[in-house]
mmCIF file of C-alpha atoms in Angstrom:
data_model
loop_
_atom_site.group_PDB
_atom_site.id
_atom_site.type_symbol
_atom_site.label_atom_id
_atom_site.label_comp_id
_atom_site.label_asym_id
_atom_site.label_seq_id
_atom_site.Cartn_x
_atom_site.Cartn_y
_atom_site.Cartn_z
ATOM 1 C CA UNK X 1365 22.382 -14.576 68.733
ATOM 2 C CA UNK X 1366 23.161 -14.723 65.781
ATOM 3 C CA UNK X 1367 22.713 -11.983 62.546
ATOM 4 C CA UNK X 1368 21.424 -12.188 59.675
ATOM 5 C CA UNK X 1369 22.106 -9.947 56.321
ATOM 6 C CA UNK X 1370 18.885 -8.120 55.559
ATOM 7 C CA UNK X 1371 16.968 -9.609 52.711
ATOM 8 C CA UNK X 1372 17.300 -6.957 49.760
ATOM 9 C CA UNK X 1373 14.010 -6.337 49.037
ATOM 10 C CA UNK X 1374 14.459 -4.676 52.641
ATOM 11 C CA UNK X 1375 16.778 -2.898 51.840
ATOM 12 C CA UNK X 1376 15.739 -1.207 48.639
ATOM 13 C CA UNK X 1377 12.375 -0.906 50.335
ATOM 14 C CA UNK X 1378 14.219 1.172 52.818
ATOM 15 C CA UNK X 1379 16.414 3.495 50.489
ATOM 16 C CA UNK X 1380 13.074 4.077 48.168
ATOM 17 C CA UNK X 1381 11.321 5.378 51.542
ATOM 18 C CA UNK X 1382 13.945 7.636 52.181
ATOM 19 C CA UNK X 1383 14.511 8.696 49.072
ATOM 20 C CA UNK X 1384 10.636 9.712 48.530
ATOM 21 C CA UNK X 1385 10.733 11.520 51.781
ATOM 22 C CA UNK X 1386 13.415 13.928 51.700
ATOM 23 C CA UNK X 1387 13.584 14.758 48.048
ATOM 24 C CA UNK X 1388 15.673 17.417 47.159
ATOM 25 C CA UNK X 1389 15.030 20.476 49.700
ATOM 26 C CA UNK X 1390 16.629 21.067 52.570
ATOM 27 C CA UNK X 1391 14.876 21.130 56.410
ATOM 28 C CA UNK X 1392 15.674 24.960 56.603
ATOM 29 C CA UNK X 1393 12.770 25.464 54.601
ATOM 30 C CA UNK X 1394 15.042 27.477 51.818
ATOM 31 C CA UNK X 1395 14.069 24.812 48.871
ATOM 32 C CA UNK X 1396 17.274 23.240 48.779
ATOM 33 C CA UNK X 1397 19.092 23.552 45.668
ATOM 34 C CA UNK X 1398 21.176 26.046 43.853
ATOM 35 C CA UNK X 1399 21.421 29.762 44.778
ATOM 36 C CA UNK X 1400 19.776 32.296 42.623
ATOM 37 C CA UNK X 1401 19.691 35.852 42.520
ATOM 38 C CA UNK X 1402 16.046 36.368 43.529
ATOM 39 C CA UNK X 1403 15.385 37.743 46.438
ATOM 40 C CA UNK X 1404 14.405 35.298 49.888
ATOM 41 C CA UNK X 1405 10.841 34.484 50.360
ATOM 42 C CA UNK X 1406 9.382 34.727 54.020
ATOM 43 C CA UNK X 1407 6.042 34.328 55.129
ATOM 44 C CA UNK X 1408 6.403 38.253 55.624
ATOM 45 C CA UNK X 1409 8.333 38.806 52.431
ATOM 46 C CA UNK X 1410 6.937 36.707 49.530
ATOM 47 C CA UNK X 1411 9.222 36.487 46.535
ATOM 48 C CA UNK X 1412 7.740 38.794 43.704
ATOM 49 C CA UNK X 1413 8.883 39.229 40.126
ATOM 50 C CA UNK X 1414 7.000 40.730 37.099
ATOM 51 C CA UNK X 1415 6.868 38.703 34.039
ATOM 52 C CA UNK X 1416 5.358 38.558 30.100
ATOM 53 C CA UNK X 1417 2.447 37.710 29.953
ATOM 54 C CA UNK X 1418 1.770 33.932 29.410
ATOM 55 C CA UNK X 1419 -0.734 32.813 26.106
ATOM 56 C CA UNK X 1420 -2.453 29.619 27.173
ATOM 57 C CA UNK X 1421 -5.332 29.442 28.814
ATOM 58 C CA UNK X 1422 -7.291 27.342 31.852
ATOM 59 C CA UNK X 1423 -9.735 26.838 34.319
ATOM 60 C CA UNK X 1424 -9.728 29.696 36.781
ATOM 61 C CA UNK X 1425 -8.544 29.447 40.247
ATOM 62 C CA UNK X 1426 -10.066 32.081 41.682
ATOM 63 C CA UNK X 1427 -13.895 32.803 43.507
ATOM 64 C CA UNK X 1428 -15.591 35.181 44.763
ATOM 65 C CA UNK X 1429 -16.760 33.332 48.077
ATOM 66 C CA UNK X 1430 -15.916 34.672 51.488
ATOM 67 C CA UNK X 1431 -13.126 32.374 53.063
ATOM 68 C CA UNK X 1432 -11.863 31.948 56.938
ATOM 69 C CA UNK X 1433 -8.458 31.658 55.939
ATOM 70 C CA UNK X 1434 -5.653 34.530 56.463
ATOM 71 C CA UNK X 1435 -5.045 37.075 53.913
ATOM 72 C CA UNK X 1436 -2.200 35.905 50.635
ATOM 73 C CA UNK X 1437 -1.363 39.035 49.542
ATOM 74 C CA UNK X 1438 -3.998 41.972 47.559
ATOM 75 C CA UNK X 1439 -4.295 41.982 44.072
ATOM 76 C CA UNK X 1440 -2.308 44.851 43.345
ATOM 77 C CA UNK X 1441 1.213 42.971 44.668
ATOM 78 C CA UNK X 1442 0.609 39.971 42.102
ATOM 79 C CA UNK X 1443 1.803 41.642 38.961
ATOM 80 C CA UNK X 1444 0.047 40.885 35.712
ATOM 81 C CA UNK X 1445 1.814 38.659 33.608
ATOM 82 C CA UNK X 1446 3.871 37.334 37.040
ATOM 83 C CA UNK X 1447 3.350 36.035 40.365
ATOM 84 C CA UNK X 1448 4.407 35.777 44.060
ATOM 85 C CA UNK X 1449 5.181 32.830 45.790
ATOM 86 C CA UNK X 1450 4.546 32.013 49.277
ATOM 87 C CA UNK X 1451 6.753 29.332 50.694
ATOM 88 C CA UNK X 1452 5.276 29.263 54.259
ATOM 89 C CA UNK X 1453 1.929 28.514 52.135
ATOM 90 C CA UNK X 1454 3.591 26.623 49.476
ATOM 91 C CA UNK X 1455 1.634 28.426 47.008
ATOM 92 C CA UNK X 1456 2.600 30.501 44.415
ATOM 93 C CA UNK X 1457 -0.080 33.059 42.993
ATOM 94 C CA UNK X 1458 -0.228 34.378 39.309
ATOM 95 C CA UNK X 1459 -1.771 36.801 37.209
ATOM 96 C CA UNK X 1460 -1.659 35.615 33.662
ATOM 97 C CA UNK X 1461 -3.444 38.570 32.245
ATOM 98 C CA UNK X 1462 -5.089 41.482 34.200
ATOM 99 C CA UNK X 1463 -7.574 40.620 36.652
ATOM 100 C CA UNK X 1464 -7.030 37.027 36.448
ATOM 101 C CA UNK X 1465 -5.809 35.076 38.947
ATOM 102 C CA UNK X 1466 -4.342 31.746 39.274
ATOM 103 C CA UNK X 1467 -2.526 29.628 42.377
ATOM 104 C CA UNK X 1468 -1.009 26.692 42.171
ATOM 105 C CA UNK X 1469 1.428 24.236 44.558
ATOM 106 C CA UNK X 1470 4.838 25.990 44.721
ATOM 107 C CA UNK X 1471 6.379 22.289 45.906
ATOM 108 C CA UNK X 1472 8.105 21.103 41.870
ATOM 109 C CA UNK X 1473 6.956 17.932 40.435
ATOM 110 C CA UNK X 1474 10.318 16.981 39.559
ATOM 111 C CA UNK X 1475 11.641 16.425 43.141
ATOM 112 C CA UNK X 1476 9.828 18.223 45.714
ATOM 113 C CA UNK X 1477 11.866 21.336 45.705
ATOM 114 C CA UNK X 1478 10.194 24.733 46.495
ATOM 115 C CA UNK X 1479 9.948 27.083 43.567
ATOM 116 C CA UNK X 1480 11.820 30.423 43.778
ATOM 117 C CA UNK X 1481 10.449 32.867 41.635
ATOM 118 C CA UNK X 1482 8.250 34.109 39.263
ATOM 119 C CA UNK X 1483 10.035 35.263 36.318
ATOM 120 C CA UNK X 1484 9.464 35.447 32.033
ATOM 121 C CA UNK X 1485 6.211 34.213 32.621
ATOM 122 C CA UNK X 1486 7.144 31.236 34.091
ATOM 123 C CA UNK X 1487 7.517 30.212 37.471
ATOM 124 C CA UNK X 1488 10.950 28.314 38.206
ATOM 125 C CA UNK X 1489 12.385 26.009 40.276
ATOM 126 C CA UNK X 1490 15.883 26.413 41.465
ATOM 127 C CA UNK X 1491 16.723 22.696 42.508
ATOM 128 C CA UNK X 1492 17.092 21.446 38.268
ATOM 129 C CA UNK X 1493 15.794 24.444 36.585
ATOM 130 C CA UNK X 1494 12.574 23.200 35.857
ATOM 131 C CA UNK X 1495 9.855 26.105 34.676
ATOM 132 C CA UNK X 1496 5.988 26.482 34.794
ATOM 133 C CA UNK X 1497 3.653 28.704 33.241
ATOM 134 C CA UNK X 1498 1.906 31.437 35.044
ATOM 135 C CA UNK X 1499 -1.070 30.714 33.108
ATOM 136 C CA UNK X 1500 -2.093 26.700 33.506
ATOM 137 C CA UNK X 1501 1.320 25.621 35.754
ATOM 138 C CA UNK X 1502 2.331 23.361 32.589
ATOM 139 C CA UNK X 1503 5.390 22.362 32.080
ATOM 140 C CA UNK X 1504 7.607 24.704 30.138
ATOM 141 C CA UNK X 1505 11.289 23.179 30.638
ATOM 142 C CA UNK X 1506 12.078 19.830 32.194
ATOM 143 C CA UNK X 1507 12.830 17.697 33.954
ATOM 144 C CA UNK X 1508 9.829 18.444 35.661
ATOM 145 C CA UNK X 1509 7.593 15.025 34.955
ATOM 146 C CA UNK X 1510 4.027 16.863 35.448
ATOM 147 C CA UNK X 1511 2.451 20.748 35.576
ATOM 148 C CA UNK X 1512 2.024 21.885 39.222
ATOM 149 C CA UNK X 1513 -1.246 21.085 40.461
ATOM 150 C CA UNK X 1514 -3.630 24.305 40.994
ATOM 151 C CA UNK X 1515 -4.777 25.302 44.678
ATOM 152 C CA UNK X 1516 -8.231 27.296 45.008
ATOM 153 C CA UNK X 1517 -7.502 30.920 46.060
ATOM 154 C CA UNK X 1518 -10.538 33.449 46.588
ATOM 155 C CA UNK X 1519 -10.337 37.027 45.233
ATOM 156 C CA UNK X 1520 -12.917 39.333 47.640
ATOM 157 C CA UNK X 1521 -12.468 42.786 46.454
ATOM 158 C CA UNK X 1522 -8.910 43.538 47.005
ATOM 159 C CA UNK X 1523 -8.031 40.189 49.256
ATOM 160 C CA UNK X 1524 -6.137 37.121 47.700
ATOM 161 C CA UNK X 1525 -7.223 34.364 50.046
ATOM 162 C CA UNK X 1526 -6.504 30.501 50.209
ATOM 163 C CA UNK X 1527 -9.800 28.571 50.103
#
């Protein structure tokens, strides 16, 4: 038997797929990337930071319907003007101004890393240093490609929910 060299269009085909697929986190679940200083998230121990509050302004994220999923976090951890994110969840939850609040993916556009922190009024991205608002998730510094899409949260009383 004799073998043959792969055609390239095989082969590209093949380095494309793997490229798409493992991105630039890690399998530890840790985001991949470089270090920071902020503290580790856990599904226990979401990372929270405080931040300025962020001027632009969106569609909300938030209801007022019951859900079945677990409990996010209550309002009073999500600090106006900040955020917390939840990596097990891959969500990271804002408060752009008081009572408002906004979730969106915590996976970055850029590459697929797992955002870090919530910081300035921006959420960041440790992989390139690519930054969000807290407000809309648009894209404050590249070289994210695209704003972090928004996930629907519910807000009963004092209960930050996923829908």
């Amino acid at each position: 038997m004799t073998s043959r060299p792969a055609p390239r269009r095989t082969v590209l085909f093949a380095a494309a797929a793997l490229t798409m697929t493992t991105g630039c986190g890690s399998d530890g679940g840790g985001g991949g990337g470089t270090d920071t200083s902020a503290p580790a998230a856990t599904e226990g121990n979401p990372t929270t930071t405080g931040a300025s509050p962020a001027s632009t302004g969106a569609s909300p994220t938030a209801t007022t319907a019951p859900s079945g999923g677990a409990p996010l976090a209550r309002t009073s951890q999500i600090p106006v003007g900040g955020g917390m994110v939840f990596p097990e969840e891959k969500v990271v939850v804002t408060q752009p101004s008081a009572g408002e609040f906004k979730a969106f993916s915590a996976i970055c556009t850029h590459q697929g890393c797992t955002v870090n922190k919530v910081e300035d009024g921006t959420i960041d991205c440790p992989c390139h240093g690519s930054r969000y608002r807290v407000a809309d998730g648009s894209v404050v510094a590249g070289p994210a490609p695209r704003p972090l899409p928004a996930e629907r949260i519910i807000v009963s009383g004092e209960t930050i929910t996923l829908a």
